[in-house]
CSV table of C-alpha atoms in Angstrom, one decimal:
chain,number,residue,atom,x,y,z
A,1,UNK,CA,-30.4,-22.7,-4.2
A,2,UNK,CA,-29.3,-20.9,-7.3
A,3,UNK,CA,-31.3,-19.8,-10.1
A,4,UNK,CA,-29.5,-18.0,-13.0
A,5,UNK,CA,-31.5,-16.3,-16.3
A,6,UNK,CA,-29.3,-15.0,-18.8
A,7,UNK,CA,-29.6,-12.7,-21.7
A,8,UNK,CA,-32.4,-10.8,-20.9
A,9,UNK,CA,-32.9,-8.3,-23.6
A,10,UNK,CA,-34.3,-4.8,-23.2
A,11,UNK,CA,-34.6,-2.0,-25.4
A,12,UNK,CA,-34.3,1.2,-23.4
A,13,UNK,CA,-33.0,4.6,-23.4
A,14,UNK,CA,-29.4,4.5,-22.2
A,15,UNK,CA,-26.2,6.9,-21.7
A,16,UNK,CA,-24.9,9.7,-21.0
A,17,UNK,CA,-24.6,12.0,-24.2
A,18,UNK,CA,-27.0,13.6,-26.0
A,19,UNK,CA,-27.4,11.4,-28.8
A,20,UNK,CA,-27.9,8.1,-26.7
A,21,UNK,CA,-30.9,10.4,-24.7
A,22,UNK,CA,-32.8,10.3,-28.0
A,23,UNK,CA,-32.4,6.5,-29.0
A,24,UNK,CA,-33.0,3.4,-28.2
A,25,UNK,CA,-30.3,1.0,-27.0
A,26,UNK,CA,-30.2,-2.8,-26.4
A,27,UNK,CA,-28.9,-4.6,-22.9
A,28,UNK,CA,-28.6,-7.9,-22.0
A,29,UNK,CA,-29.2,-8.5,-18.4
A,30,UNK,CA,-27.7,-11.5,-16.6
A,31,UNK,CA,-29.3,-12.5,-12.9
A,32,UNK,CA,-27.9,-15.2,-10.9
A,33,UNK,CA,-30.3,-15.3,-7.6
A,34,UNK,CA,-30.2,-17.3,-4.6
A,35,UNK,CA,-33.8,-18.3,-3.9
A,36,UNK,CA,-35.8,-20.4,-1.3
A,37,UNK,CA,-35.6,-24.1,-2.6
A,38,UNK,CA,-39.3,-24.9,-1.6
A,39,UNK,CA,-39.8,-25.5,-5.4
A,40,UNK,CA,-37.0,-27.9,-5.2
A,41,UNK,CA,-38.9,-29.4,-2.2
A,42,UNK,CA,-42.5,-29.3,-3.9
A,43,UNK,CA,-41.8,-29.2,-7.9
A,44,UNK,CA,-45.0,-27.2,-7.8
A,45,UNK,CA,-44.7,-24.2,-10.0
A,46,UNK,CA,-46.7,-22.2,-7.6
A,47,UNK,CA,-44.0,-22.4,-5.0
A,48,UNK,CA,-41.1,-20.8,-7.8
A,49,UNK,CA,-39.8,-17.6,-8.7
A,50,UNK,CA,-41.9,-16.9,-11.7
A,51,UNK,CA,-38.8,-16.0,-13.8
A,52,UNK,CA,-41.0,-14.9,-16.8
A,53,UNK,CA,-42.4,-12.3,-14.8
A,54,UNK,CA,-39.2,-11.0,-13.3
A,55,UNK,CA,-38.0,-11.0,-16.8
A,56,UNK,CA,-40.6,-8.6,-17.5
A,57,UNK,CA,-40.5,-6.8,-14.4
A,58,UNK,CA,-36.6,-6.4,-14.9
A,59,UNK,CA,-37.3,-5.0,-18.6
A,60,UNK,CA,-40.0,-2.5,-17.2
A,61,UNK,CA,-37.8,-0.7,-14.5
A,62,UNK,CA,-34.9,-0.3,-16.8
A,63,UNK,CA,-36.7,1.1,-19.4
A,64,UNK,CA,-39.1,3.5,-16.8
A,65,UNK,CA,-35.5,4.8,-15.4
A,66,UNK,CA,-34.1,5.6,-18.5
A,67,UNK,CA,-30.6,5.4,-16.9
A,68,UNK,CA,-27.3,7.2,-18.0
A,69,UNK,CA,-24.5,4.9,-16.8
A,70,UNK,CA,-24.8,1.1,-16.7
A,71,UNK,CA,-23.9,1.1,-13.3
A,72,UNK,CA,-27.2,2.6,-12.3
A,73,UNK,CA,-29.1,-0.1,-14.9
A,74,UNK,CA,-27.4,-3.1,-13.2
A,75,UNK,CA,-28.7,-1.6,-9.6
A,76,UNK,CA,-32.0,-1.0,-10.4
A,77,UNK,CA,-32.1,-4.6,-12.2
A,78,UNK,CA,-31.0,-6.3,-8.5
A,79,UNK,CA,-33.7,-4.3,-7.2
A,80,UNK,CA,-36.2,-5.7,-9.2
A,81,UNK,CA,-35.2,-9.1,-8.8
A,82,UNK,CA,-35.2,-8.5,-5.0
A,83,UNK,CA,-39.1,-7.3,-5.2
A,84,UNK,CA,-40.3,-11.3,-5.5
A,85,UNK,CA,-41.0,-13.8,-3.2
A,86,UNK,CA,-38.4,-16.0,-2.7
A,87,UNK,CA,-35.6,-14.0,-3.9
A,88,UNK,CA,-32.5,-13.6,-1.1
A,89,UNK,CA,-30.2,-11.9,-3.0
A,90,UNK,CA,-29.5,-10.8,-7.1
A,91,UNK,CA,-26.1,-10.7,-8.6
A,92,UNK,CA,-26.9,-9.2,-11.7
A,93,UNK,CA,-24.8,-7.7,-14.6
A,94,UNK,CA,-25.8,-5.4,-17.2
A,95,UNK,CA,-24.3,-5.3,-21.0
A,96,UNK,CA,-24.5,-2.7,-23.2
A,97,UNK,CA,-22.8,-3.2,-26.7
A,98,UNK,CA,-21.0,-1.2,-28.9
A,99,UNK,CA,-20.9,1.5,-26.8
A,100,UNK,CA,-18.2,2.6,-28.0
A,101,UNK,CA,-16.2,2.2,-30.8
A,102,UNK,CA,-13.3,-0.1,-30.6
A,103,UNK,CA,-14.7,-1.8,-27.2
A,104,UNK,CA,-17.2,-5.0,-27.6
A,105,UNK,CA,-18.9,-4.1,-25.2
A,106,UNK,CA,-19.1,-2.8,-21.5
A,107,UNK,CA,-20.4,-4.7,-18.2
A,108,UNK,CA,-21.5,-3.2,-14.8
A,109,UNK,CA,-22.5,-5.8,-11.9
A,110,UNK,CA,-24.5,-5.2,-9.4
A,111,UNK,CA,-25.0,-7.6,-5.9
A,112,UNK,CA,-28.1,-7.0,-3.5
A,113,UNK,CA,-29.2,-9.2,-0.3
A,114,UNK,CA,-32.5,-9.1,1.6
């Protein structure tokens, strides 16, 4: 079964220059998981990934690692998904915005299995 929670937003130190070292940026994380379907089976909440504590686990690790390239956000992002119960795998992709000037924005993905 797949679960999918988009835009989560975290403020966090990100990039690679000086500047971005000393200031807080915004990213929007996107997870698409593939989870056991007992809550499909039970439609007890007990037996689902609690995605507002992943949200917040998510937000915690990326701002703890303090990251310089995207690429090593969206990892660390699919490892936190992967630390629940009833996670099998995290596709997740990382956006950071106006990064730099002239580009919308920039997008790393990242896919982990158990």
């Amino acid at each position: 079964m797949e679960l999918s929670i988009n835009g989560i937003e975290v403020d966090c130190i990100i990039g690679e220059r000086d500047y971005e070292r000393t200031m807080i940026q915004r990213l929007s994380v996107d997870a698409k998981l593939q989870v056991c379907d007992r809550a499909a089976e039970t439609d007890e909440l007990a037996d689902a990934v609690d995605y507002v504590a992943l949200a917040d686990t998510v937000r915690s690790a990326l701002v703890d690692a303090k990251c310089k390239l995207i690429e090593r956000a969206a990892l660390i992002a699919a490892r936190a998904c992967l630390s629940f119960d009833g996670v099998l795998s995290a596709e997740v992709s990382v956006t950071k915005s106006g990064a730099i000037p002239g580009i919308g924005s920039a997008c790393a993905r990242n896919r982990l299995e158990k």
